[in-house]
Amino acid sequence: ANARKLFRLFKSLLEYKKINTILGKADSMQVHKLILALIPRIAFFIFWLFDHLLILTKIKVLNGWDLKWITYRWALCWTIANWVSVIGAIVELCELNKEEAKLAAQTSSIANPATGIKGGLSSEDIRQKEKDIKLKKFNNALIVIKCTGDSITSTQSMGLPAKYLGYEFNDGLVGLGGLTSAVISCYNAFPVVKK
């Protein structure tokens, strides 16, 4: 079980790269979107550091570390990343709904028969924008579902259900959350499927 986790060592470097990519776009991003993009990446960076400690402690490379202490902080970082990602996706969905409403208003405006222009956009441009908005809404809905599935596992690892609900999630629910997240991750890994 621990040997298969060795491939995860140094995954924090991938998060470091993602953080730098986001910071490179900081000037062109709205402040709230920058914050909502950075927090999950920073939380995942720290999550992977704790993950490395867990793996190295379990395979006896490191000795004397408190696994319970590490596991709690590992799960806390994962939970923060999940919940902030859900908030970010919901914010994005709200903004996309506003954009969609604006586009619908343009579409319903009176067309100029001479130019074929509707509200300043051609009908082809409007169709493309509608398609782009639909795809963005779908992708953000997937983020909400994936992170909710991951939250079941991460909060269980922290002991939150037992502490606040009075019971732990059963293995079936934790497995379903993990399976949902894995299926969405596989789907996102193969963007050709979306076409």
PDB file of C-alpha atoms in Angstrom:
ATOM      1  CA  ALA A   1       0.000   0.000   0.000  1.00  0.00           C
ATOM      2  CA  ASN A   2       2.842   2.398   0.789  1.00  0.00           C
ATOM      3  CA  ALA A   3       5.083   1.345  -2.111  1.00  0.00           C
ATOM      4  CA  ARG A   4       2.486   2.489  -4.676  1.00  0.00           C
ATOM      5  CA  LYS A   5       2.468   5.931  -3.055  1.00  0.00           C
ATOM      6  CA  LEU A   6       6.165   6.494  -3.762  1.00  0.00           C
ATOM      7  CA  PHE A   7       5.287   7.879  -7.204  1.00  0.00           C
ATOM      8  CA  ARG A   8       3.658  10.838  -5.400  1.00  0.00           C
ATOM      9  CA  LEU A   9       6.960  12.060  -3.995  1.00  0.00           C
ATOM     10  CA  PHE A  10       7.867  15.509  -5.326  1.00  0.00           C
ATOM     11  CA  LYS A  11       4.308  16.193  -6.548  1.00  0.00           C
ATOM     12  CA  SER A  12       4.627  19.412  -4.548  1.00  0.00           C
ATOM     13  CA  LEU A  13       6.915  20.626  -7.366  1.00  0.00           C
ATOM     14  CA  LEU A  14       3.975  20.410  -9.792  1.00  0.00           C
ATOM     15  CA  GLU A  15       1.913  22.592  -7.447  1.00  0.00           C
ATOM     16  CA  TYR A  16       4.812  25.045  -7.197  1.00  0.00           C
ATOM     17  CA  LYS A  17       4.784  25.280 -10.985  1.00  0.00           C
ATOM     18  CA  LYS A  18       0.991  25.859 -11.012  1.00  0.00           C
ATOM     19  CA  ILE A  19       1.344  28.599  -8.378  1.00  0.00           C
ATOM     20  CA  ASN A  20       3.959  30.360 -10.514  1.00  0.00           C
ATOM     21  CA  THR A  21       1.702  30.061 -13.593  1.00  0.00           C
ATOM     22  CA  ILE A  22      -1.181  31.693 -11.697  1.00  0.00           C
ATOM     23  CA  LEU A  23       1.101  34.439 -10.359  1.00  0.00           C
ATOM     24  CA  GLY A  24       2.278  35.067 -13.934  1.00  0.00           C
ATOM     25  CA  LYS A  25      -1.337  35.851 -14.878  1.00  0.00           C
ATOM     26  CA  ALA A  26      -2.006  37.946 -11.761  1.00  0.00           C
ATOM     27  CA  ASP A  27      -2.073  41.281 -13.621  1.00  0.00           C
ATOM     28  CA  SER A  28      -4.827  40.105 -15.958  1.00  0.00           C
ATOM     29  CA  MET A  29      -6.986  38.470 -13.236  1.00  0.00           C
ATOM     30  CA  GLN A  30      -9.600  39.993 -10.971  1.00  0.00           C
ATOM     31  CA  VAL A  31      -8.429  39.996  -7.340  1.00  0.00           C
ATOM     32  CA  HIS A  32     -11.144  37.624  -6.077  1.00  0.00           C
ATOM     33  CA  LYS A  33     -10.418  35.150  -8.890  1.00  0.00           C
ATOM     34  CA  LEU A  34      -6.680  35.326  -8.165  1.00  0.00           C
ATOM     35  CA  ILE A  35      -7.265  34.579  -4.475  1.00  0.00           C
ATOM     36  CA  LEU A  36      -9.713  31.743  -5.239  1.00  0.00           C
ATOM     37  CA  ALA A  37      -7.198  30.249  -7.695  1.00  0.00           C
ATOM     38  CA  LEU A  38      -4.163  30.601  -5.399  1.00  0.00           C
ATOM     39  CA  ILE A  39      -5.575  29.255  -2.116  1.00  0.00           C
ATOM     40  CA  PRO A  40      -6.262  25.711  -3.409  1.00  0.00           C
ATOM     41  CA  ARG A  41      -2.869  25.521  -5.119  1.00  0.00           C
ATOM     42  CA  ILE A  42      -1.033  26.682  -1.966  1.00  0.00           C
ATOM     43  CA  ALA A  43      -3.115  24.286   0.162  1.00  0.00           C
ATOM     44  CA  PHE A  44      -2.270  21.434  -2.231  1.00  0.00           C
ATOM     45  CA  PHE A  45       1.424  22.393  -2.162  1.00  0.00           C
ATOM     46  CA  ILE A  46       1.417  22.030   1.635  1.00  0.00           C
ATOM     47  CA  PHE A  47      -0.792  18.919   1.368  1.00  0.00           C
ATOM     48  CA  TRP A  48       1.831  17.212  -0.807  1.00  0.00           C
ATOM     49  CA  LEU A  49       4.600  18.135   1.646  1.00  0.00           C
ATOM     50  CA  PHE A  50       2.632  16.420   4.435  1.00  0.00           C
ATOM     51  CA  ASP A  51       1.920  13.531   2.060  1.00  0.00           C
ATOM     52  CA  HIS A  52       5.677  13.133   1.496  1.00  0.00           C
ATOM     53  CA  LEU A  53       6.221  13.082   5.273  1.00  0.00           C
ATOM     54  CA  LEU A  54       3.492  10.446   5.696  1.00  0.00           C
ATOM     55  CA  ILE A  55       4.962   8.186   3.027  1.00  0.00           C
ATOM     56  CA  LEU A  56       8.549   8.558   4.247  1.00  0.00           C
ATOM     57  CA  THR A  57       7.485   7.900   7.849  1.00  0.00           C
ATOM     58  CA  LYS A  58       5.444   4.813   6.914  1.00  0.00           C
ATOM     59  CA  ILE A  59       8.307   3.265   4.937  1.00  0.00           C
ATOM     60  CA  LYS A  60      10.668   4.029   7.859  1.00  0.00           C
ATOM     61  CA  VAL A  61      12.874   6.528   6.033  1.00  0.00           C
ATOM     62  CA  LEU A  62      11.892   9.058   8.716  1.00  0.00           C
ATOM     63  CA  ASN A  63      11.537   7.986  12.343  1.00  0.00           C
ATOM     64  CA  GLY A  64       9.937   9.591  15.362  1.00  0.00           C
ATOM     65  CA  TRP A  65       7.294  11.590  13.494  1.00  0.00           C
ATOM     66  CA  ASP A  66       3.741  11.713  14.897  1.00  0.00           C
ATOM     67  CA  LEU A  67       1.590  10.167  12.136  1.00  0.00           C
ATOM     68  CA  LYS A  68      -1.656  11.390  13.716  1.00  0.00           C
ATOM     69  CA  TRP A  69      -0.376  14.995  13.773  1.00  0.00           C
ATOM     70  CA  ILE A  70       0.805  14.773  10.139  1.00  0.00           C
ATOM     71  CA  THR A  71      -2.409  13.062   8.954  1.00  0.00           C
ATOM     72  CA  TYR A  72      -4.636  15.738  10.489  1.00  0.00           C
ATOM     73  CA  ARG A  73      -2.722  18.579   8.800  1.00  0.00           C
ATOM     74  CA  TRP A  74      -2.554  16.600   5.532  1.00  0.00           C
ATOM     75  CA  ALA A  75      -6.356  16.213   5.572  1.00  0.00           C
ATOM     76  CA  LEU A  76      -6.872  19.844   6.652  1.00  0.00           C
ATOM     77  CA  CYS A  77      -4.928  21.159   3.644  1.00  0.00           C
ATOM     78  CA  TRP A  78      -6.856  18.819   1.345  1.00  0.00           C
ATOM     79  CA  THR A  79     -10.179  19.987   2.822  1.00  0.00           C
ATOM     80  CA  ILE A  80      -9.253  23.669   2.436  1.00  0.00           C
ATOM     81  CA  ALA A  81      -8.262  23.062  -1.201  1.00  0.00           C
ATOM     82  CA  ASN A  82     -11.555  21.239  -1.856  1.00  0.00           C
ATOM     83  CA  TRP A  83     -13.832  23.790  -0.211  1.00  0.00           C
ATOM     84  CA  VAL A  84     -12.152  26.836  -1.748  1.00  0.00           C
ATOM     85  CA  SER A  85     -12.265  25.116  -5.155  1.00  0.00           C
ATOM     86  CA  VAL A  86     -16.022  24.612  -4.695  1.00  0.00           C
ATOM     87  CA  ILE A  87     -16.453  28.291  -3.775  1.00  0.00           C
ATOM     88  CA  GLY A  88     -14.365  29.335  -6.796  1.00  0.00           C
ATOM     89  CA  ALA A  89     -16.434  27.139  -9.127  1.00  0.00           C
ATOM     90  CA  ILE A  90     -19.715  28.506  -7.726  1.00  0.00           C
ATOM     91  CA  VAL A  91     -18.481  32.092  -8.164  1.00  0.00           C
ATOM     92  CA  GLU A  92     -17.509  31.245 -11.744  1.00  0.00           C
ATOM     93  CA  LEU A  93     -20.923  29.660 -12.385  1.00  0.00           C
ATOM     94  CA  CYS A  94     -22.667  32.820 -11.110  1.00  0.00           C
ATOM     95  CA  GLU A  95     -20.555  34.995 -13.405  1.00  0.00           C
ATOM     96  CA  LEU A  96     -21.231  32.679 -16.352  1.00  0.00           C
ATOM     97  CA  ASN A  97     -24.977  32.918 -15.667  1.00  0.00           C
ATOM     98  CA  LYS A  98     -24.738  36.725 -15.862  1.00  0.00           C
ATOM     99  CA  GLU A  99     -22.760  36.460 -19.088  1.00  0.00           C
ATOM    100  CA  GLU A 100     -25.330  34.040 -20.477  1.00  0.00           C
ATOM    101  CA  ALA A 101     -28.182  36.423 -19.595  1.00  0.00           C
ATOM    102  CA  LYS A 102     -26.382  39.285 -21.372  1.00  0.00           C
ATOM    103  CA  LEU A 103     -25.874  37.118 -24.423  1.00  0.00           C
ATOM    104  CA  ALA A 104     -29.554  36.098 -24.396  1.00  0.00           C
ATOM    105  CA  ALA A 105     -30.502  39.787 -24.341  1.00  0.00           C
ATOM    106  CA  GLN A 106     -28.259  40.409 -27.359  1.00  0.00           C
ATOM    107  CA  THR A 107     -29.729  37.410 -29.165  1.00  0.00           C
ATOM    108  CA  SER A 108     -33.294  38.599 -28.601  1.00  0.00           C
ATOM    109  CA  SER A 109     -32.529  42.157 -29.745  1.00  0.00           C
ATOM    110  CA  ILE A 110     -33.779  43.176 -33.162  1.00  0.00           C
ATOM    111  CA  ALA A 111     -31.510  41.952 -35.943  1.00  0.00           C
ATOM    112  CA  ASN A 112     -30.346  44.347 -38.600  1.00  0.00           C
ATOM    113  CA  PRO A 113     -31.390  42.631 -41.852  1.00  0.00           C
ATOM    114  CA  ALA A 114     -28.770  44.450 -43.912  1.00  0.00           C
ATOM    115  CA  THR A 115     -25.789  43.275 -41.857  1.00  0.00           C
ATOM    116  CA  GLY A 116     -27.146  40.165 -40.130  1.00  0.00           C
ATOM    117  CA  ILE A 117     -25.764  41.582 -36.895  1.00  0.00           C
ATOM    118  CA  LYS A 118     -27.567  40.933 -33.601  1.00  0.00           C
ATOM    119  CA  GLY A 119     -26.640  43.271 -30.780  1.00  0.00           C
ATOM    120  CA  GLY A 120     -23.163  43.866 -32.258  1.00  0.00           C
ATOM    121  CA  LEU A 121     -22.364  40.152 -32.759  1.00  0.00           C
ATOM    122  CA  SER A 122     -22.986  37.906 -35.729  1.00  0.00           C
ATOM    123  CA  SER A 123     -25.242  34.895 -35.163  1.00  0.00           C
ATOM    124  CA  GLU A 124     -22.179  32.649 -35.560  1.00  0.00           C
ATOM    125  CA  ASP A 125     -20.318  34.603 -32.839  1.00  0.00           C
ATOM    126  CA  ILE A 126     -23.325  34.282 -30.556  1.00  0.00           C
ATOM    127  CA  ARG A 127     -23.529  30.524 -31.143  1.00  0.00           C
ATOM    128  CA  GLN A 128     -19.801  30.163 -30.388  1.00  0.00           C
ATOM    129  CA  LYS A 129     -20.121  32.234 -27.195  1.00  0.00           C
ATOM    130  CA  GLU A 130     -23.113  30.146 -26.101  1.00  0.00           C
ATOM    131  CA  LYS A 131     -21.082  26.976 -26.721  1.00  0.00           C
ATOM    132  CA  ASP A 132     -18.096  28.361 -24.749  1.00  0.00           C
ATOM    133  CA  ILE A 133     -20.313  29.359 -21.817  1.00  0.00           C
ATOM    134  CA  LYS A 134     -21.999  25.943 -21.798  1.00  0.00           C
ATOM    135  CA  LEU A 135     -18.608  24.175 -21.721  1.00  0.00           C
ATOM    136  CA  LYS A 136     -17.315  26.435 -18.912  1.00  0.00           C
ATOM    137  CA  LYS A 137     -20.486  25.815 -16.880  1.00  0.00           C
ATOM    138  CA  PHE A 138     -20.121  22.062 -17.378  1.00  0.00           C
ATOM    139  CA  ASN A 139     -16.447  22.114 -16.315  1.00  0.00           C
ATOM    140  CA  ASN A 140     -17.224  24.164 -13.191  1.00  0.00           C
ATOM    141  CA  ALA A 141     -20.086  21.810 -12.291  1.00  0.00           C
ATOM    142  CA  LEU A 142     -17.562  18.946 -12.543  1.00  0.00           C
ATOM    143  CA  ILE A 143     -15.235  20.809 -10.143  1.00  0.00           C
ATOM    144  CA  VAL A 144     -18.065  21.136  -7.601  1.00  0.00           C
ATOM    145  CA  ILE A 145     -18.932  17.411  -7.873  1.00  0.00           C
ATOM    146  CA  LYS A 146     -15.280  16.264  -7.781  1.00  0.00           C
ATOM    147  CA  CYS A 147     -14.316  18.415  -4.798  1.00  0.00           C
ATOM    148  CA  THR A 148     -17.468  17.394  -2.921  1.00  0.00           C
ATOM    149  CA  GLY A 149     -16.490  13.745  -3.444  1.00  0.00           C
ATOM    150  CA  ASP A 150     -12.944  14.459  -2.257  1.00  0.00           C
ATOM    151  CA  SER A 151     -14.311  16.355   0.761  1.00  0.00           C
ATOM    152  CA  ILE A 152     -15.993  13.197   2.017  1.00  0.00           C
ATOM    153  CA  THR A 153     -12.587  11.503   2.242  1.00  0.00           C
ATOM    154  CA  SER A 154     -10.643  14.526   3.489  1.00  0.00           C
ATOM    155  CA  THR A 155     -13.101  15.403   6.267  1.00  0.00           C
ATOM    156  CA  GLN A 156     -13.288  11.739   7.304  1.00  0.00           C
ATOM    157  CA  SER A 157      -9.480  11.710   7.645  1.00  0.00           C
ATOM    158  CA  MET A 158      -9.734  14.734   9.956  1.00  0.00           C
ATOM    159  CA  GLY A 159     -12.501  13.194  12.051  1.00  0.00           C
ATOM    160  CA  LEU A 160     -14.963  16.017  11.295  1.00  0.00           C
ATOM    161  CA  PRO A 161     -18.051  13.823  10.724  1.00  0.00           C
ATOM    162  CA  ALA A 162     -17.584  12.087  14.081  1.00  0.00           C
ATOM    163  CA  LYS A 163     -16.945  15.395  15.836  1.00  0.00           C
ATOM    164  CA  TYR A 164     -19.799  17.432  14.333  1.00  0.00           C
ATOM    165  CA  LEU A 165     -22.344  14.853  13.129  1.00  0.00           C
ATOM    166  CA  GLY A 166     -21.795  12.252  15.826  1.00  0.00           C
ATOM    167  CA  TYR A 167     -20.909   9.461  13.385  1.00  0.00           C
ATOM    168  CA  GLU A 168     -18.256   8.601  10.809  1.00  0.00           C
ATOM    169  CA  PHE A 169     -18.958   8.246   7.106  1.00  0.00           C
ATOM    170  CA  ASN A 170     -19.150   4.581   6.165  1.00  0.00           C
ATOM    171  CA  ASP A 171     -16.671   2.980   3.771  1.00  0.00           C
ATOM    172  CA  GLY A 172     -19.281   2.906   0.996  1.00  0.00           C
ATOM    173  CA  LEU A 173     -19.772   6.689   1.111  1.00  0.00           C
ATOM    174  CA  VAL A 174     -16.030   7.364   1.294  1.00  0.00           C
ATOM    175  CA  GLY A 175     -15.488   4.938  -1.606  1.00  0.00           C
ATOM    176  CA  LEU A 176     -18.251   6.597  -3.650  1.00  0.00           C
ATOM    177  CA  GLY A 177     -16.698  10.024  -3.072  1.00  0.00           C
ATOM    178  CA  GLY A 178     -13.288   8.722  -4.140  1.00  0.00           C
ATOM    179  CA  LEU A 179     -14.712   6.918  -7.172  1.00  0.00           C
ATOM    180  CA  THR A 180     -16.611  10.030  -8.310  1.00  0.00           C
ATOM    181  CA  SER A 181     -13.469  12.132  -7.995  1.00  0.00           C
ATOM    182  CA  ALA A 182     -11.367   9.523  -9.838  1.00  0.00           C
ATOM    183  CA  VAL A 183     -13.854   9.228 -12.724  1.00  0.00           C
ATOM    184  CA  ILE A 184     -13.933  13.015 -13.176  1.00  0.00           C
ATOM    185  CA  SER A 185     -10.119  13.188 -12.990  1.00  0.00           C
ATOM    186  CA  CYS A 186      -9.878  10.511 -15.710  1.00  0.00           C
ATOM    187  CA  TYR A 187     -12.417  12.380 -17.832  1.00  0.00           C
ATOM    188  CA  ASN A 188     -10.432  15.614 -17.463  1.00  0.00           C
ATOM    189  CA  ALA A 189      -7.202  13.795 -18.360  1.00  0.00           C
ATOM    190  CA  PHE A 190      -8.654  12.940 -21.783  1.00  0.00           C
ATOM    191  CA  PRO A 191     -10.038  16.206 -23.219  1.00  0.00           C
ATOM    192  CA  VAL A 192     -10.662  14.521 -26.606  1.00  0.00           C
ATOM    193  CA  VAL A 193     -13.707  12.870 -25.004  1.00  0.00           C
ATOM    194  CA  LYS A 194     -15.314  16.311 -24.634  1.00  0.00           C
ATOM    195  CA  LYS A 195     -15.439  16.922 -28.397  1.00  0.00           C
TER     196      LYS A 195
END
